[in-house]
CSV table of C-alpha atoms in Angstrom, one decimal:
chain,number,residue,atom,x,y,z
A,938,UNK,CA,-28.3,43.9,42.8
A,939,UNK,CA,-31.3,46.2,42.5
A,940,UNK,CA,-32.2,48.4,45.7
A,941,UNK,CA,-35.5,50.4,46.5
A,942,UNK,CA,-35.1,54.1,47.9
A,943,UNK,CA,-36.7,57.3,47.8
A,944,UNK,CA,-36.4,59.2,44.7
A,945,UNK,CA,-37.2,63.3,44.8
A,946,UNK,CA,-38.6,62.9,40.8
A,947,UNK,CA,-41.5,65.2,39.7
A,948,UNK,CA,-44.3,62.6,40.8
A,949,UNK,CA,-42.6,62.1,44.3
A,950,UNK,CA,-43.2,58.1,44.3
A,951,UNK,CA,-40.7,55.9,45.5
A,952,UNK,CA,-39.2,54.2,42.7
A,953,UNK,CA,-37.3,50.6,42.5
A,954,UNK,CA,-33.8,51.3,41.3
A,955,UNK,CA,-30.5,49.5,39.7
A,956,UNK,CA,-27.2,50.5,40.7
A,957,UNK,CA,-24.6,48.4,38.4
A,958,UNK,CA,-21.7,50.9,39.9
A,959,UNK,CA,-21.1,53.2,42.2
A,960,UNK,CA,-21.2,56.2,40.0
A,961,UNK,CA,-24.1,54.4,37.8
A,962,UNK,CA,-28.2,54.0,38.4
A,963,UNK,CA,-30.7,52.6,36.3
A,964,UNK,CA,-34.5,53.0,37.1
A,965,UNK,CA,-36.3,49.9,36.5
A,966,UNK,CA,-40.0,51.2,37.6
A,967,UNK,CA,-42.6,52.1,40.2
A,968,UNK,CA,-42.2,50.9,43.8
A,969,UNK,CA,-45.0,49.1,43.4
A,970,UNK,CA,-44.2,46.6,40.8
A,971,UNK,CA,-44.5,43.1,40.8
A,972,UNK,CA,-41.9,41.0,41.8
A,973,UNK,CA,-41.6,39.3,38.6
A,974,UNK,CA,-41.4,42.5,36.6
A,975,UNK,CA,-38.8,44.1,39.0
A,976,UNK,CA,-36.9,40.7,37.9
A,977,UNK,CA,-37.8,41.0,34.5
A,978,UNK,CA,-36.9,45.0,34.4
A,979,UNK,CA,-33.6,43.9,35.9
A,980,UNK,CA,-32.5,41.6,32.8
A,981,UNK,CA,-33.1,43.8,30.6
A,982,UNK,CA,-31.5,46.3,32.3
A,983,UNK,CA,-28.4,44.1,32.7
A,984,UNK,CA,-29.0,42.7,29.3
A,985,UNK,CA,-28.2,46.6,27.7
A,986,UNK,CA,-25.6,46.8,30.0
A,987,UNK,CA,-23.6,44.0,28.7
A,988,UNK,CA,-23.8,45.6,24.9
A,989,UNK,CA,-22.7,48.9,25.9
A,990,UNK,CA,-19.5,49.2,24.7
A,991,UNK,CA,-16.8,51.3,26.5
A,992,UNK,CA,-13.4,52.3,25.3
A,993,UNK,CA,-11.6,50.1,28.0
A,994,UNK,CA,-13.9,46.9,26.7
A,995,UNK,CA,-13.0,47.8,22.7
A,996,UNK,CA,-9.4,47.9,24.0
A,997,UNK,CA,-8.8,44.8,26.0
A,998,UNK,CA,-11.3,42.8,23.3
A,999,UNK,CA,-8.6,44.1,20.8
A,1000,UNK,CA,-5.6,42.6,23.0
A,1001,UNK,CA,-7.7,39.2,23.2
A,1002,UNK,CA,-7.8,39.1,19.2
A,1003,UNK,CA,-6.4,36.8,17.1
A,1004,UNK,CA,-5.2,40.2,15.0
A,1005,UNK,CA,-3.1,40.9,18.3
A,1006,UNK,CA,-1.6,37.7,18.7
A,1007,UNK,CA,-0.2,37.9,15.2
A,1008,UNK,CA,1.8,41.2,15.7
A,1009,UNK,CA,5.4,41.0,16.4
A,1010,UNK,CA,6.6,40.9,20.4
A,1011,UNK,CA,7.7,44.7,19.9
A,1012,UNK,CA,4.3,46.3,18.9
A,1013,UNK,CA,2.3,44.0,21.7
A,1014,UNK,CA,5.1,45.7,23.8
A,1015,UNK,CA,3.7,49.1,22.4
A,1016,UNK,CA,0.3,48.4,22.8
A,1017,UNK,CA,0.8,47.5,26.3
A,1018,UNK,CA,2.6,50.4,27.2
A,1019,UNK,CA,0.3,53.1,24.8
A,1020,UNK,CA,-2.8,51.6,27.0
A,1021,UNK,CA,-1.2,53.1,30.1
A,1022,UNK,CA,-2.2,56.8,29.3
A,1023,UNK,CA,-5.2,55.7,27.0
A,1024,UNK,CA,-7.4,53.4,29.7
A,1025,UNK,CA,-6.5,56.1,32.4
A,1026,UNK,CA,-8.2,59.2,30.0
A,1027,UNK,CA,-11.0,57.2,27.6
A,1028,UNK,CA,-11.3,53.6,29.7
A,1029,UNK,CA,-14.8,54.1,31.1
A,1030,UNK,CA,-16.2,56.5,28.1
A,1031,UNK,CA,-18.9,54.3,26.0
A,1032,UNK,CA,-16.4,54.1,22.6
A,1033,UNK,CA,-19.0,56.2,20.4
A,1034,UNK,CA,-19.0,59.0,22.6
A,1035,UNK,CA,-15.4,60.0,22.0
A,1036,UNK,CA,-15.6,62.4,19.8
A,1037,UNK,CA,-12.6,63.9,17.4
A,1038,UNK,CA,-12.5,67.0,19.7
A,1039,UNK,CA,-11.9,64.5,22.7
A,1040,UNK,CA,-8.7,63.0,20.4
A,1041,UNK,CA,-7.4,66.4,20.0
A,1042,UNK,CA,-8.2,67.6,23.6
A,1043,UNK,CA,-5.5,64.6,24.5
A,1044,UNK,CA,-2.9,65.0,22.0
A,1045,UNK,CA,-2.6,68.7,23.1
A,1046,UNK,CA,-2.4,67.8,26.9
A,1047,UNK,CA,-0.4,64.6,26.6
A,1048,UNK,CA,1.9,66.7,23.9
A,1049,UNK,CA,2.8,68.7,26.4
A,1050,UNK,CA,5.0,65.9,27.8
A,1051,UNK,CA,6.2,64.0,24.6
A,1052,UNK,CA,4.6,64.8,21.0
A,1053,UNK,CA,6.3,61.8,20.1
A,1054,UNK,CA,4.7,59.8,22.2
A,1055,UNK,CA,1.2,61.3,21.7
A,1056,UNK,CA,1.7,60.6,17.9
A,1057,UNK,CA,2.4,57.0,18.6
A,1058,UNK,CA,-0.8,56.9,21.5
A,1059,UNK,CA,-3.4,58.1,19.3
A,1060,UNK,CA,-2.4,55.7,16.3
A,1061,UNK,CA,-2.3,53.1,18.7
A,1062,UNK,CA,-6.0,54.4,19.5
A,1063,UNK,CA,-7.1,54.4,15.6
A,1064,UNK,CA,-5.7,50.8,14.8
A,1065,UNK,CA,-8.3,49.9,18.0
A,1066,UNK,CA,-10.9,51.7,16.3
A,1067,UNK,CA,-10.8,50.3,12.7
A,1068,UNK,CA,-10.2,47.0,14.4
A,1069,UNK,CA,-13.4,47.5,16.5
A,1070,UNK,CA,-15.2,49.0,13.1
A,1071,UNK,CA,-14.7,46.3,11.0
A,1072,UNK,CA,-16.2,43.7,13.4
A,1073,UNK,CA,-19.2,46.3,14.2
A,1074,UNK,CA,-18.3,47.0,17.7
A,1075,UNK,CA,-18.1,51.0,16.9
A,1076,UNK,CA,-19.9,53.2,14.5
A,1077,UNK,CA,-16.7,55.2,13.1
A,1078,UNK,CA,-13.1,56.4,14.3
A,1079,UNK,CA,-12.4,59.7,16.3
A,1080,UNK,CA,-9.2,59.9,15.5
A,1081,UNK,CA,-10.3,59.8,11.9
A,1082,UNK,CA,-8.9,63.5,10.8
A,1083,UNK,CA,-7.4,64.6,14.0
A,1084,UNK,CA,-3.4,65.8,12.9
A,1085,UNK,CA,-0.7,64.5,14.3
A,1086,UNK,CA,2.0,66.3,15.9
A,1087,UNK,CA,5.2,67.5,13.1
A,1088,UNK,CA,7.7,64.8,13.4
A,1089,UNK,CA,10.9,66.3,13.8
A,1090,UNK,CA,13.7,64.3,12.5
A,1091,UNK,CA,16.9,63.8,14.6
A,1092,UNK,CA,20.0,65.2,12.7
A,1093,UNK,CA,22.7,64.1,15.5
A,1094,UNK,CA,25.8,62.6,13.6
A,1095,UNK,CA,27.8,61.8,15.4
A,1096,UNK,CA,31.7,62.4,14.9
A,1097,UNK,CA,34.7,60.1,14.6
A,1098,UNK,CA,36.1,62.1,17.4
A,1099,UNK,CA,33.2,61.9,19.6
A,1100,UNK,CA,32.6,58.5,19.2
A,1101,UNK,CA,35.8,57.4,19.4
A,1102,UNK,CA,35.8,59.6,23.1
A,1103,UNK,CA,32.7,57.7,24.0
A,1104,UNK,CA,34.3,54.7,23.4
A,1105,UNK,CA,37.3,55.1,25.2
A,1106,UNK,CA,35.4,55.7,28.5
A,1107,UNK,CA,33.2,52.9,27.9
A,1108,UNK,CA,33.6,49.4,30.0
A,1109,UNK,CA,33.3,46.2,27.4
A,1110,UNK,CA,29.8,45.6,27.7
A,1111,UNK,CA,29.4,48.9,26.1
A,1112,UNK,CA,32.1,48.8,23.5
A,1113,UNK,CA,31.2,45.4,21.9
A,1114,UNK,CA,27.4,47.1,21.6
A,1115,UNK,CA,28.6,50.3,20.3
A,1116,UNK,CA,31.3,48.7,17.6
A,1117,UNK,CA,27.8,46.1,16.5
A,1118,UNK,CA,25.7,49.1,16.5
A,1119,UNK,CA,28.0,51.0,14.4
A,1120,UNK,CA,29.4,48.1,11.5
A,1121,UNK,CA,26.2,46.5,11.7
A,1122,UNK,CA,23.9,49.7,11.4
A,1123,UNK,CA,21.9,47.7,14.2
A,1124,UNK,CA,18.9,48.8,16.7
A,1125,UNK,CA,19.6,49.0,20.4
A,1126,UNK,CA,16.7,46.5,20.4
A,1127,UNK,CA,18.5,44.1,17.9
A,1128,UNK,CA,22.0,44.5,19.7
A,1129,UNK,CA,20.6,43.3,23.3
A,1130,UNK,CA,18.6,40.4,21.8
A,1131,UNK,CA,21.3,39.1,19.8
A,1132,UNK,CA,22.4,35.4,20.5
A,1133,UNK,CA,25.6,33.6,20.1
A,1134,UNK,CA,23.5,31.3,17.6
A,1135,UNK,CA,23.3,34.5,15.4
A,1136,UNK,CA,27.1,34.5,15.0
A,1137,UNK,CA,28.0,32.7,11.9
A,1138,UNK,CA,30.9,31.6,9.6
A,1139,UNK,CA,29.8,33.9,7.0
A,1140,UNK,CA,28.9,36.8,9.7
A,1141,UNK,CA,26.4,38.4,12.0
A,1142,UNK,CA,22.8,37.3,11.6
A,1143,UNK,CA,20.6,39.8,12.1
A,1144,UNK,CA,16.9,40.5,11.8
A,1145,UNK,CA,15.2,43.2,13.0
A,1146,UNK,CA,12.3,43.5,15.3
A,1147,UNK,CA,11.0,46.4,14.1
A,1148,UNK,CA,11.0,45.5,10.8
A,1149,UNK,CA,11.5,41.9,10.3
A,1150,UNK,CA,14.2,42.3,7.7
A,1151,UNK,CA,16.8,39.4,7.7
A,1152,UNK,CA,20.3,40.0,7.0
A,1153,UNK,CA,24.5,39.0,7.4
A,1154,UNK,CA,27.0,41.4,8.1
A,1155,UNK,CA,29.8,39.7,6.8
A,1156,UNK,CA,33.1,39.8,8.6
A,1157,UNK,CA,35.5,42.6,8.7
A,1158,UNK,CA,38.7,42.2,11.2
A,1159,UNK,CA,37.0,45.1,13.3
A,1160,UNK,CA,33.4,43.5,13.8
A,1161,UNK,CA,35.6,39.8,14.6
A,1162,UNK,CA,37.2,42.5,17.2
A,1163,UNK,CA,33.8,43.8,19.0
A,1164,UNK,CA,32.9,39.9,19.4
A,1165,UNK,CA,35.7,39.2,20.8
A,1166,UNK,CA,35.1,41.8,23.5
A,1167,UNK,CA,31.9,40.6,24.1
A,1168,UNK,CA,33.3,37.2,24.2
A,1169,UNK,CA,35.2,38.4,27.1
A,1170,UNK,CA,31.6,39.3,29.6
A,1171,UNK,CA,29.4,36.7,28.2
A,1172,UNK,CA,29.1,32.6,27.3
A,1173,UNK,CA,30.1,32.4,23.6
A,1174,UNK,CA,29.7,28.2,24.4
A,1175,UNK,CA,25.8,28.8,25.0
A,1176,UNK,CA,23.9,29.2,21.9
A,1177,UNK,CA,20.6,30.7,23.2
A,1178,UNK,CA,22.7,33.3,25.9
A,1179,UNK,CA,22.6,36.8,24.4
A,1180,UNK,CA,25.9,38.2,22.9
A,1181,UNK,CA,25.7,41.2,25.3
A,1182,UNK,CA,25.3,39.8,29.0
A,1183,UNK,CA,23.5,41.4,31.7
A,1184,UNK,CA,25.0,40.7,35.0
A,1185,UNK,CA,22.7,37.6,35.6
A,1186,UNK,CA,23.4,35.7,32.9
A,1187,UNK,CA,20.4,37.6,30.7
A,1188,UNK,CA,19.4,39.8,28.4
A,1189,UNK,CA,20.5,43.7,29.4
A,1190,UNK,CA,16.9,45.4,29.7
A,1191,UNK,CA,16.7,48.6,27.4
A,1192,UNK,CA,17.0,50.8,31.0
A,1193,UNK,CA,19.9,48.7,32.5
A,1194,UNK,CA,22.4,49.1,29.3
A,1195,UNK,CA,20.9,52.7,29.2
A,1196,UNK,CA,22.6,53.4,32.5
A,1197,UNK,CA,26.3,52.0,31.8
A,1198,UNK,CA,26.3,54.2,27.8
A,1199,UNK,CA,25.1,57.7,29.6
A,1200,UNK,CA,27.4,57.0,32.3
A,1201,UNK,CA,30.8,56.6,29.3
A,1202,UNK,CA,28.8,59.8,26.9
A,1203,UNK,CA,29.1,61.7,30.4
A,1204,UNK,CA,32.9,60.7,30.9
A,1205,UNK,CA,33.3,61.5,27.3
A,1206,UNK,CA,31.4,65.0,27.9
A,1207,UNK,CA,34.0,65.7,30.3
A,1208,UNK,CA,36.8,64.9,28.0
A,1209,UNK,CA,35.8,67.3,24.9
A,1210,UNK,CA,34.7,69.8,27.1
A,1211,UNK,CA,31.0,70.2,26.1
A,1212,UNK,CA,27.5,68.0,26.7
A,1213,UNK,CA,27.2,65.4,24.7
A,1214,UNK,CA,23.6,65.3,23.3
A,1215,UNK,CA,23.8,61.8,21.1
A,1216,UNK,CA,21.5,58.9,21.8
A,1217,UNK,CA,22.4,55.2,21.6
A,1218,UNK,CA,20.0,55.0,18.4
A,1219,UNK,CA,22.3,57.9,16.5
A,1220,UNK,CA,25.0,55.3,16.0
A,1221,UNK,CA,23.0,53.1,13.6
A,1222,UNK,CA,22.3,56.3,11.8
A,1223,UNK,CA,25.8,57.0,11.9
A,1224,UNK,CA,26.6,53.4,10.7
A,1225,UNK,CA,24.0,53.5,7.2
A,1226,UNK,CA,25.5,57.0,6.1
A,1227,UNK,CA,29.3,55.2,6.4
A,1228,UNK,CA,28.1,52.1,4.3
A,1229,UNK,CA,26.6,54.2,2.0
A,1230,UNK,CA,29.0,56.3,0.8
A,1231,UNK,CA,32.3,54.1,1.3
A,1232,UNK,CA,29.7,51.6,-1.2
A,1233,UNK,CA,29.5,54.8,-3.6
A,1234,UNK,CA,33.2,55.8,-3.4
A,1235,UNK,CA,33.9,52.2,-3.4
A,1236,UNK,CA,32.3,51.9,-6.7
A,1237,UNK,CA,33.7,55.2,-8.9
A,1238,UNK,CA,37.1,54.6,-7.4
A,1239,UNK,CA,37.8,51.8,-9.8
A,1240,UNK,CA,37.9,53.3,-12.6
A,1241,UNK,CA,36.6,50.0,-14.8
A,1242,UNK,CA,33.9,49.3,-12.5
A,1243,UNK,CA,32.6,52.7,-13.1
A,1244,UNK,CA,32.7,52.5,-16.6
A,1245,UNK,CA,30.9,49.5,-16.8
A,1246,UNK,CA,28.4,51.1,-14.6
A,1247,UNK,CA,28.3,54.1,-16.9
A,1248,UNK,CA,28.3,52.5,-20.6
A,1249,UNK,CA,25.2,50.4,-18.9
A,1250,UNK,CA,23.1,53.4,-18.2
A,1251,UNK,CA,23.5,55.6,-20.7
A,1252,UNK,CA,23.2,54.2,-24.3
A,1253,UNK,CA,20.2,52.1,-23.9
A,1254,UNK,CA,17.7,54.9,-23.3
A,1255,UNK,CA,17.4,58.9,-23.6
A,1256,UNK,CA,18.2,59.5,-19.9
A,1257,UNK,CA,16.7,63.0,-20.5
A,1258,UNK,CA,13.4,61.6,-20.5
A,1259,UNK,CA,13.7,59.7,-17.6
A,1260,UNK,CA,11.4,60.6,-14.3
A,1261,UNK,CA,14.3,61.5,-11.8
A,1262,UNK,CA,12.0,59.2,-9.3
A,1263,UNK,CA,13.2,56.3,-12.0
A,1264,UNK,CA,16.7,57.6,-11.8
A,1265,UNK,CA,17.0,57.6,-8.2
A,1266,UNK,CA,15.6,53.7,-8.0
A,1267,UNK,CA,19.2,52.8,-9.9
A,1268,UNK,CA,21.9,51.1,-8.0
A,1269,UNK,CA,24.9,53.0,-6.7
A,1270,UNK,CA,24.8,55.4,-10.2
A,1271,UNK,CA,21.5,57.2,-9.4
A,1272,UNK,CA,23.7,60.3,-8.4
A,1273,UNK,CA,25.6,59.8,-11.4
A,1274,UNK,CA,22.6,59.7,-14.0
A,1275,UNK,CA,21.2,62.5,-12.2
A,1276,UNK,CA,23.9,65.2,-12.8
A,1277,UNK,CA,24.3,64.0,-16.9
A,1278,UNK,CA,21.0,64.8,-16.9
A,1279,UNK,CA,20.7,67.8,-15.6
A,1280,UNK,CA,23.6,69.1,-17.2
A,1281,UNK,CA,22.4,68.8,-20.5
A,1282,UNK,CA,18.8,70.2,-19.7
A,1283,UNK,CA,20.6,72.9,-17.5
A,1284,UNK,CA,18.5,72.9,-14.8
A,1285,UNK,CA,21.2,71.7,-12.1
A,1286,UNK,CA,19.4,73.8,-9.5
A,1287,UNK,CA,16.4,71.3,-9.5
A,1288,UNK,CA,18.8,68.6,-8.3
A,1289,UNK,CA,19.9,70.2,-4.8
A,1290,UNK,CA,17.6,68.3,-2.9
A,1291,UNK,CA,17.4,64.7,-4.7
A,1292,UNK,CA,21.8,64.7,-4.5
A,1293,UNK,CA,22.0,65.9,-0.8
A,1294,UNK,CA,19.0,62.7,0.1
A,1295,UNK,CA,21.3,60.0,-1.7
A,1296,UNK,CA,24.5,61.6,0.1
A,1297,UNK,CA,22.5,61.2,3.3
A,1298,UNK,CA,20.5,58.4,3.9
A,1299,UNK,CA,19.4,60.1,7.2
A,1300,UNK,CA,17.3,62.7,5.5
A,1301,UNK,CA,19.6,65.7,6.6
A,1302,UNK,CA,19.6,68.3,4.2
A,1303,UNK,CA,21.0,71.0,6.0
A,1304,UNK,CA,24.3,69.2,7.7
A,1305,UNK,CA,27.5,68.4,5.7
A,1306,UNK,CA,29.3,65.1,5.8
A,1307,UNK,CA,31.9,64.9,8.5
């Protein structure tokens, strides 16, 4: 509501005044206006109000967008938790007043806690702000040029020998995820949302929420195994009950499961005699380099399956002139054109890098292969 008081200006008049907030006032005129202008100073003041367009209102008109509604569950999830730290730094800044330098001020302070999670904050941040750009709510981005932290990717395999200790001091709940983790090369995410329903005659069901890929692990005798452990702590009868039970009847919340696998890596840490630094996540990695190279061995241990993999690639086309980035697109030989090419050009040093990336899916080029 608008309010009269004394104002100390340079002319020394009392002045009629708007104060939309507490922090906030507006002057709408003399003391001495008419009532029908104060009125009509005090919609337009309000009226200017309404447009101006803070970072909390470009946020929360982003999370009311159709745009939003269409994401997948887990990057609404992100949103809502990348807001946290956002709204509590920008929320009340009119959105054209950040500037880059206001980006970067944050990503150095909030880096000092997680760079990983500053990263994902501040393209969280951008998204908002090409969102708001395209619909005119904003003039440009801030965060537009402002670098990222490094990425530093994890190199953590982990061993037969650890995992197998891990294991061992594991209850059920955490053996059955571990073994689908592992022969499934599955997300945490994916291994607590699965559902009985997912279990088929041909094999595991499984698409990921991060990526929405849809796939089957077909059976082996040690995935029909980890089922049958999680049969054991969970309602195989239900369809829709989750595969890996939480103690009231539910799906195991990220924390909760969290709890049970530190407390069996901590038993295990005991057991080998030094801390166990692996995460949950490691064992996916752990389960795409296995598949890959018992697929590659698989392959070039029959000896007529490689030969009909070999006389396909080589006598159609000069496989010196082939861009190595062509080469490495090609089924489970890529490793095997690569070296018959660089042998006969002799440059075999060139090749280092390319052959230790398709012995490693995980992009460790510094760690050998158990």
């Amino acid at each position: 509501m608008a309010t009269a008081f004394l104002d100390d200006d340079e002319v020394g008049k009392y002045k009629t005044y708007f104060k939309p907030s507490q922090n906030q006032t507006i002057a709408l005129g003399p003391k001495d206006m008419s009532i029908s202008e104060t009125w009509r100073q005090y919609e337009v003041a309000l009226s200017e109000l309404t447009k101006v367009i803070t970072f909390s209102r470009l946020w929360h008109s982003f999370l009311g967008s159709a745009y939003f509604s269409e994401l997948k569950p887990r990057t609404q999830k992100d949103y809502l938790q990348h807001q946290k730290k956002l709204i509590a730094v920008f929320g009340e800044v009119k959105a054209d007043n950040i500037k880059p330098e206001h980006v970067r001020t944050f990503m150095d302070k909030r880096g000092l806690q997680s760079k990983t999670q500053a990263n994902h904050e501040m393209a969280s941040m951008s998204h908002v702000y090409k969102w708001g750009y395209e619909r005119g709510y904003v003039k440009g981005n801030p965060c537009a040029g402002v670098m990222k932290f490094k990425a530093v990717k994890r190199d953590r395999y982990i061993t037969d020998e650890e995992y197998t200790a891990i294991y061992n001091a594991a209850d059920d709940v955490v053996k059955a995820a571990m073994e689908i983790a592992y022969l499934c090369a599955a997300r945490l995410s994916d291994v607590l949302g699965m559902k009985w329903q997912q279990i088929t005659e041909q094999g595991i069901f499984i698409q990921q929420v991060k990526t929405g890929i849809k796939q089957i692990k077909a059976w082996t005798p040690r995935l029909r195994e980890a089922i049958e452990i999680a049969k054991s702590s969970s309602a195989p009868a239900q369809a829709d009950t989750p595969v890996i039970m939480g103690q009231h009847k539910g799906h195991y919340t990220k924390r909760g499961f969290s709890n049970r696998w530190t407390e069996a890596r901590s038993k295990a840490s005991a057991q080998l005699g030094y801390e166990l630094d692996c995460t949950f996540h490691d064992l996916k990695a752990k389960g795409l380099l296995t598949d890959t190279l018992t697929q590659w061995f698989d392959c070039f241990a029959d000896p007529e399956l490689a030969e009909s993999f070999y006389i396909r690639a080589f006598p159609l086309v000069d496989i010196t002139a082939m861009p190595d980035d062509e080469i490495l697109s090609h089924r489970p030989v890529a490793l095997l054109e690569l070296v018959q090419k660089h042998i006969r050009t002799r440059d075999m040093l060139e090749l280092a890098t390319d052959i230790a990336r398709l012995l490693n899916p995980m992009g460790n080029t510094e760690r050998a292969v158990p």
